[in-house]
Tab-separated table of N, CA and C in Angstrom:
chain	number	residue	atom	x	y	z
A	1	UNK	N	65.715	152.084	9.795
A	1	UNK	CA	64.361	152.216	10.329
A	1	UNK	C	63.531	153.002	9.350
A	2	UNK	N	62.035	152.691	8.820
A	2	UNK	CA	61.372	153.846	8.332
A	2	UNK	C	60.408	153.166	8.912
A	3	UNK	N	59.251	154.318	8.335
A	3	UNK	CA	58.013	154.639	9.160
A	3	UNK	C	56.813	154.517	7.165
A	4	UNK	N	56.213	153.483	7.479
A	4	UNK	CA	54.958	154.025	5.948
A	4	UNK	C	53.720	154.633	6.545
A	5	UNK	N	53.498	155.454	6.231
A	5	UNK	CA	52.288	156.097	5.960
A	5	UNK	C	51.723	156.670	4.858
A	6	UNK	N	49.974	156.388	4.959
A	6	UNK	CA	49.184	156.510	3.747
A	6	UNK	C	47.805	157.374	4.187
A	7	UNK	N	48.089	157.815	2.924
A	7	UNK	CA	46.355	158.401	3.094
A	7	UNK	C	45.476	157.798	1.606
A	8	UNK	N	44.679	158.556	2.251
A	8	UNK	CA	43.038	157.706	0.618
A	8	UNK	C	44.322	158.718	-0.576
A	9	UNK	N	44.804	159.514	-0.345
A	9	UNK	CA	45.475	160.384	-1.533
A	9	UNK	C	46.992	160.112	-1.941
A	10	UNK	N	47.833	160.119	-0.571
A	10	UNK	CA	48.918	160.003	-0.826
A	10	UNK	C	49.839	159.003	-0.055
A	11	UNK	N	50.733	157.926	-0.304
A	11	UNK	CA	51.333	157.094	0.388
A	11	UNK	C	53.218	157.536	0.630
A	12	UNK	N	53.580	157.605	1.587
A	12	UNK	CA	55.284	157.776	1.396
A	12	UNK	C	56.176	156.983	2.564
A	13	UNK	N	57.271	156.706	2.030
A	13	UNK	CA	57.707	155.778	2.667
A	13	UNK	C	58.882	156.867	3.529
A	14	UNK	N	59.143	157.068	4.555
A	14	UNK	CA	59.883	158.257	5.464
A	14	UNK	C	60.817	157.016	5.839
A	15	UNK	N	62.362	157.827	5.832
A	15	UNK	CA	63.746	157.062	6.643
A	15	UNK	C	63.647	157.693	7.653
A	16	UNK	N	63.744	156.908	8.620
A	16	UNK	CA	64.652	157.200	10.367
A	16	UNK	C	65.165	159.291	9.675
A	17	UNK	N	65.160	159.771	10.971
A	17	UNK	CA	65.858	160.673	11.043
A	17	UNK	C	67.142	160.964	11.314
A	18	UNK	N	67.847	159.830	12.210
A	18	UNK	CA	68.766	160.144	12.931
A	18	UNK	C	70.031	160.484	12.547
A	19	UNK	N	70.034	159.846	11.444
A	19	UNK	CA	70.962	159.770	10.416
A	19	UNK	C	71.691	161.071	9.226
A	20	UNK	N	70.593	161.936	9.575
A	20	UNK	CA	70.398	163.037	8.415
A	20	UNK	C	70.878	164.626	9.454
A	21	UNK	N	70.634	164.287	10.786
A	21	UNK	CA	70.660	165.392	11.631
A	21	UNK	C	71.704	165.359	12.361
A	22	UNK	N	72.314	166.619	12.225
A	22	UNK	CA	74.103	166.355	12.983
A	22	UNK	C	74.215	167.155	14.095
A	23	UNK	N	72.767	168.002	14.459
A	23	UNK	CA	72.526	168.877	15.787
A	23	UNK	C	71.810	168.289	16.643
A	24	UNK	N	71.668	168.616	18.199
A	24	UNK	CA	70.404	167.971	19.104
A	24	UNK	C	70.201	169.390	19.777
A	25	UNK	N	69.219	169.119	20.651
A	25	UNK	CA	68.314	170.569	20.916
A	25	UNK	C	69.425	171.404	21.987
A	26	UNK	N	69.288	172.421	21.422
A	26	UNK	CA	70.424	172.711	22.601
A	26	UNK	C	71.341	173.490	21.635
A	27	UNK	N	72.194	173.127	20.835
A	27	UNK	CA	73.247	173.850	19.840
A	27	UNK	C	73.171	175.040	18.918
A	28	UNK	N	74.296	175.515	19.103
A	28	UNK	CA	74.022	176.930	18.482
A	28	UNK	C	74.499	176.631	17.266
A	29	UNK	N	73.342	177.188	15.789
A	29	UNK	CA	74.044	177.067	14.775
A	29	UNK	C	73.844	178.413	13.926
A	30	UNK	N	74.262	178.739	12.850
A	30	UNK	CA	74.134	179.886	12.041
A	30	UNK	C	73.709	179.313	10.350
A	31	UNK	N	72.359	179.952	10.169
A	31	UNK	CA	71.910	179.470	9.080
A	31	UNK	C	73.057	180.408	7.851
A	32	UNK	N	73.206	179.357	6.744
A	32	UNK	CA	73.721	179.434	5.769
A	32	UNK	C	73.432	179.500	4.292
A	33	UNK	N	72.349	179.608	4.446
A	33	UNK	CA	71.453	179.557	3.291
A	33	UNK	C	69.935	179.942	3.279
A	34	UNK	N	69.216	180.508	2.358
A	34	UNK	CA	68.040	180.519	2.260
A	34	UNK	C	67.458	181.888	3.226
A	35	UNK	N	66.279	181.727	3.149
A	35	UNK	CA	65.835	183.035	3.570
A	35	UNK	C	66.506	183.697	4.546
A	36	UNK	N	66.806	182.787	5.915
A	36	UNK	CA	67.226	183.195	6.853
A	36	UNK	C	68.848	183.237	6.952
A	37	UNK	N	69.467	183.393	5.735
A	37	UNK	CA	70.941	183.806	5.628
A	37	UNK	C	71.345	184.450	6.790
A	38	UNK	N	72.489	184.127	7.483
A	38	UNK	CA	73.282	184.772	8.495
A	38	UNK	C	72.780	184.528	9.380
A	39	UNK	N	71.832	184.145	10.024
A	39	UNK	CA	70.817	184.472	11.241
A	39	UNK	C	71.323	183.543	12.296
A	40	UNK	N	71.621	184.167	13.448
A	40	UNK	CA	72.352	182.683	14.464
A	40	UNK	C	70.959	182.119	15.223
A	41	UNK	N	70.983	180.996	15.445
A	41	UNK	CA	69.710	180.632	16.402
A	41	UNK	C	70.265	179.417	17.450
A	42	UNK	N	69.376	178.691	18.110
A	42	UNK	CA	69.628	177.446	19.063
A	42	UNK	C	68.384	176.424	18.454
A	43	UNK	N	69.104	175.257	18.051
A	43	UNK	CA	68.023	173.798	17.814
A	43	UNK	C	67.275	173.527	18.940
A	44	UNK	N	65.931	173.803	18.537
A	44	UNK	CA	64.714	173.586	19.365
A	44	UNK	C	64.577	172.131	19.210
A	45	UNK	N	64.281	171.564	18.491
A	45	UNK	CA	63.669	170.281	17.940
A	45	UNK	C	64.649	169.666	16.381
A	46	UNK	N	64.207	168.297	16.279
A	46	UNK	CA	64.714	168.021	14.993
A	46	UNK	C	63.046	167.262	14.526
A	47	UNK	N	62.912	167.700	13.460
A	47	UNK	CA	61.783	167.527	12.608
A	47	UNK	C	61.438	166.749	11.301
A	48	UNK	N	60.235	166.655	10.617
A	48	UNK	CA	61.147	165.750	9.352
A	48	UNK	C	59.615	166.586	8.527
A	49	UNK	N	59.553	167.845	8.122
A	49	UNK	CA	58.153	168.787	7.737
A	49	UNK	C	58.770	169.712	7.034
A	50	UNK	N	57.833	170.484	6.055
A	50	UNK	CA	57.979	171.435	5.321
A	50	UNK	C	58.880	172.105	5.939
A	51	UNK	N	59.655	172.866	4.778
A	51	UNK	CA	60.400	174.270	5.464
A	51	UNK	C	60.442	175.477	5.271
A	52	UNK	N	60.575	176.656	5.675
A	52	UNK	CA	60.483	177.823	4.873
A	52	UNK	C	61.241	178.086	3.590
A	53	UNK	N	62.414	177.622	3.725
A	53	UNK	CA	62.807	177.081	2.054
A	53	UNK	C	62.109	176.666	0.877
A	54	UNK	N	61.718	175.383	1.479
A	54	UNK	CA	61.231	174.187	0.734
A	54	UNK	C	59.686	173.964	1.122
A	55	UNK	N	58.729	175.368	0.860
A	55	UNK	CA	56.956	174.517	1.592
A	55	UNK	C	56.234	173.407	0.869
A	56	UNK	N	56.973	173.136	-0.116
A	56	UNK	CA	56.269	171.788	-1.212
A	56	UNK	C	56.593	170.567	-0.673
A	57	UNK	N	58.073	170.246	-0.250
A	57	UNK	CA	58.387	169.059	0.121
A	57	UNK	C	58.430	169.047	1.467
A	58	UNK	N	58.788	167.536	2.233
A	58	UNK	CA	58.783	166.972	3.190
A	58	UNK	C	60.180	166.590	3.398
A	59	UNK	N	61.253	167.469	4.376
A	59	UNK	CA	62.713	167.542	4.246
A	59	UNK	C	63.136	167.012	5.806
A	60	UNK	N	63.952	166.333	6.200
A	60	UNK	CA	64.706	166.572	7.420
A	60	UNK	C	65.119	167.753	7.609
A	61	UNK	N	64.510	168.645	9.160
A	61	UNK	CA	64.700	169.987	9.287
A	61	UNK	C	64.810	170.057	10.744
A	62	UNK	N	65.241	171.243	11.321
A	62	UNK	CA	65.189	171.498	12.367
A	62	UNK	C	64.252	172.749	12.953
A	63	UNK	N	63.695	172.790	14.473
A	63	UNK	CA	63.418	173.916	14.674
A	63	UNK	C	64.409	174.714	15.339
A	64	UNK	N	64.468	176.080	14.810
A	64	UNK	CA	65.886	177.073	15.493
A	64	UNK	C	64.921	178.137	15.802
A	65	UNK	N	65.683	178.751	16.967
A	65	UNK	CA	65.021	179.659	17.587
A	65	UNK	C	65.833	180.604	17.140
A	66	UNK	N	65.447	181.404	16.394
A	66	UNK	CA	66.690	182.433	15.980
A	66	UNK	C	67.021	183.654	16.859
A	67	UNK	N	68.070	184.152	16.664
A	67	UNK	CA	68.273	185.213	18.113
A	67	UNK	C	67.016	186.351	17.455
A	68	UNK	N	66.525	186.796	16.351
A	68	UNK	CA	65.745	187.898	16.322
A	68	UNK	C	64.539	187.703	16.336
A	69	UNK	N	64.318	186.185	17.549
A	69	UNK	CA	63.035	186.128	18.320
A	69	UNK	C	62.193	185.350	17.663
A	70	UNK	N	62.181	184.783	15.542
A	70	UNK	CA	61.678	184.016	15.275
A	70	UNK	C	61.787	182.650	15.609
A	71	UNK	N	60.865	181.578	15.297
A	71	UNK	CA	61.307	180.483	15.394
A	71	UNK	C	61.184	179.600	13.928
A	72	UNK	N	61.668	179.546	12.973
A	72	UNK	CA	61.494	178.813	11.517
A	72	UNK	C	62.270	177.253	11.933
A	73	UNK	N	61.381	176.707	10.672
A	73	UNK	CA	61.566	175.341	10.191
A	73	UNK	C	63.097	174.920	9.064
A	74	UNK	N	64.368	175.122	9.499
A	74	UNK	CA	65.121	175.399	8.770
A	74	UNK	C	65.965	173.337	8.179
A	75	UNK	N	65.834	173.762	7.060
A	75	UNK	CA	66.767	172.279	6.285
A	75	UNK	C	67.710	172.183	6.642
A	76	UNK	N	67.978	170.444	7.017
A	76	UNK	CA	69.515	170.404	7.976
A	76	UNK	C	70.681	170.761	6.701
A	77	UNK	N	70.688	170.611	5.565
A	77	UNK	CA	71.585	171.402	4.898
A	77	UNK	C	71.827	172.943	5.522
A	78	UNK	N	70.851	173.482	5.695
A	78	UNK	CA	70.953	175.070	5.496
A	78	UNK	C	71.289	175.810	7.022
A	79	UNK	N	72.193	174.639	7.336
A	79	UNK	CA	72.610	175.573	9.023
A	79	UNK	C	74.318	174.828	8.997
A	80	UNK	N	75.056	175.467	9.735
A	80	UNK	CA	76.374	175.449	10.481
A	80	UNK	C	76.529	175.392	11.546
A	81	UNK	N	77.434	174.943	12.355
A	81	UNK	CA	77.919	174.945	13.790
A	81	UNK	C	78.394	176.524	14.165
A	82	UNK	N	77.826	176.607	15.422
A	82	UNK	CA	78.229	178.134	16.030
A	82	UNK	C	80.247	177.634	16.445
A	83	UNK	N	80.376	177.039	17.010
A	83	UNK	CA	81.133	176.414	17.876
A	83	UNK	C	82.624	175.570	17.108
Protein backbone atom coordinates (compact mmCIF):
# COMPACT_ATOMS: atom_id res chain seq x y z
CA UNK A 1 0.00 0.00 0.00
CA UNK A 2 1.38 3.68 -0.32
CA UNK A 3 -0.12 6.89 -0.15
CA UNK A 4 1.46 10.00 -2.95
CA UNK A 5 1.36 13.21 -1.89
CA UNK A 6 2.45 16.57 -3.37
CA UNK A 7 2.81 19.98 -2.81
CA UNK A 8 3.64 23.16 -5.41
CA UNK A 9 7.29 22.33 -3.49
CA UNK A 10 7.64 18.94 -2.58
CA UNK A 11 6.28 15.43 -3.85
CA UNK A 12 6.93 11.92 -1.77
CA UNK A 13 5.86 8.74 -2.24
CA UNK A 14 5.04 7.20 1.72
CA UNK A 15 4.81 3.03 2.26
CA UNK A 16 1.91 1.61 4.32
CA UNK A 17 3.00 1.70 7.90
CA UNK A 18 2.09 -1.47 9.08
CA UNK A 19 4.85 -3.17 8.19
CA UNK A 20 7.62 -1.07 9.90
CA UNK A 21 5.78 -0.99 13.44
CA UNK A 22 6.06 -3.99 15.79
CA UNK A 23 4.05 -2.10 18.80
CA UNK A 24 0.14 -1.09 18.99
CA UNK A 25 -1.15 1.47 21.47
CA UNK A 26 -1.14 0.07 24.62
CA UNK A 27 2.59 -1.59 25.06
CA UNK A 28 5.17 -0.89 27.26
CA UNK A 29 8.46 -0.21 25.68
CA UNK A 30 11.91 1.25 26.85
CA UNK A 31 13.62 3.63 24.55
CA UNK A 32 17.08 2.55 23.48
CA UNK A 33 18.55 5.09 21.85
CA UNK A 34 18.71 8.74 21.29
CA UNK A 35 17.79 11.47 23.45
CA UNK A 36 15.44 9.69 25.45
CA UNK A 37 17.93 6.75 26.39
CA UNK A 38 16.54 4.49 29.14
CA UNK A 39 13.24 6.13 29.50
CA UNK A 40 10.26 3.50 29.86
CA UNK A 41 6.97 4.79 28.31
CA UNK A 42 3.44 3.20 26.81
CA UNK A 43 2.66 3.50 22.71
CA UNK A 44 0.16 6.16 22.37
CA UNK A 45 -0.16 6.11 18.64
CA UNK A 46 1.91 4.82 15.65
CA UNK A 47 2.86 7.72 13.36
CA UNK A 48 4.84 8.20 10.19
CA UNK A 49 6.41 12.35 11.24
CA UNK A 50 9.44 13.93 12.33
CA UNK A 51 11.14 12.77 15.44
CA UNK A 52 13.00 14.14 18.21
CA UNK A 53 15.93 12.24 16.90
CA UNK A 54 15.50 12.81 13.42
CA UNK A 55 13.50 16.67 12.97
CA UNK A 56 14.71 16.76 9.19
CA UNK A 57 13.22 13.57 8.04
CA UNK A 58 9.90 11.89 7.78
CA UNK A 59 10.45 8.34 9.78
CA UNK A 60 7.97 5.61 10.94
CA UNK A 61 7.61 6.58 14.69
CA UNK A 62 5.64 6.16 17.52
CA UNK A 63 3.96 8.28 20.16
CA UNK A 64 5.21 7.08 23.87
CA UNK A 65 4.06 8.48 26.79
CA UNK A 66 7.03 8.29 28.85
CA UNK A 67 6.71 7.52 32.60
CA UNK A 68 8.45 11.15 33.40
CA UNK A 69 5.19 12.60 32.10
CA UNK A 70 6.62 13.57 28.55
CA UNK A 71 5.09 12.55 25.51
CA UNK A 72 7.91 12.43 22.36
CA UNK A 73 7.80 11.29 18.83
CA UNK A 74 10.20 8.32 19.16
CA UNK A 75 11.74 6.09 15.81
CA UNK A 76 10.45 2.58 15.72
CA UNK A 77 14.17 1.62 15.70
CA UNK A 78 14.81 3.47 18.92
CA UNK A 79 12.45 1.54 21.40
CA UNK A 80 12.35 -2.19 22.95
CA UNK A 81 9.77 -4.36 24.45
CA UNK A 82 9.10 -3.84 28.27
CA UNK A 83 7.79 -7.45 28.42
Amino acid sequence: TSISCATSRLSHKLQGMSSSHRFSRGDRVKIISGKHIGVNGTVDSLVFQRSVDCPNEHTPSYHVLLDNELVATIGVKRVASLN
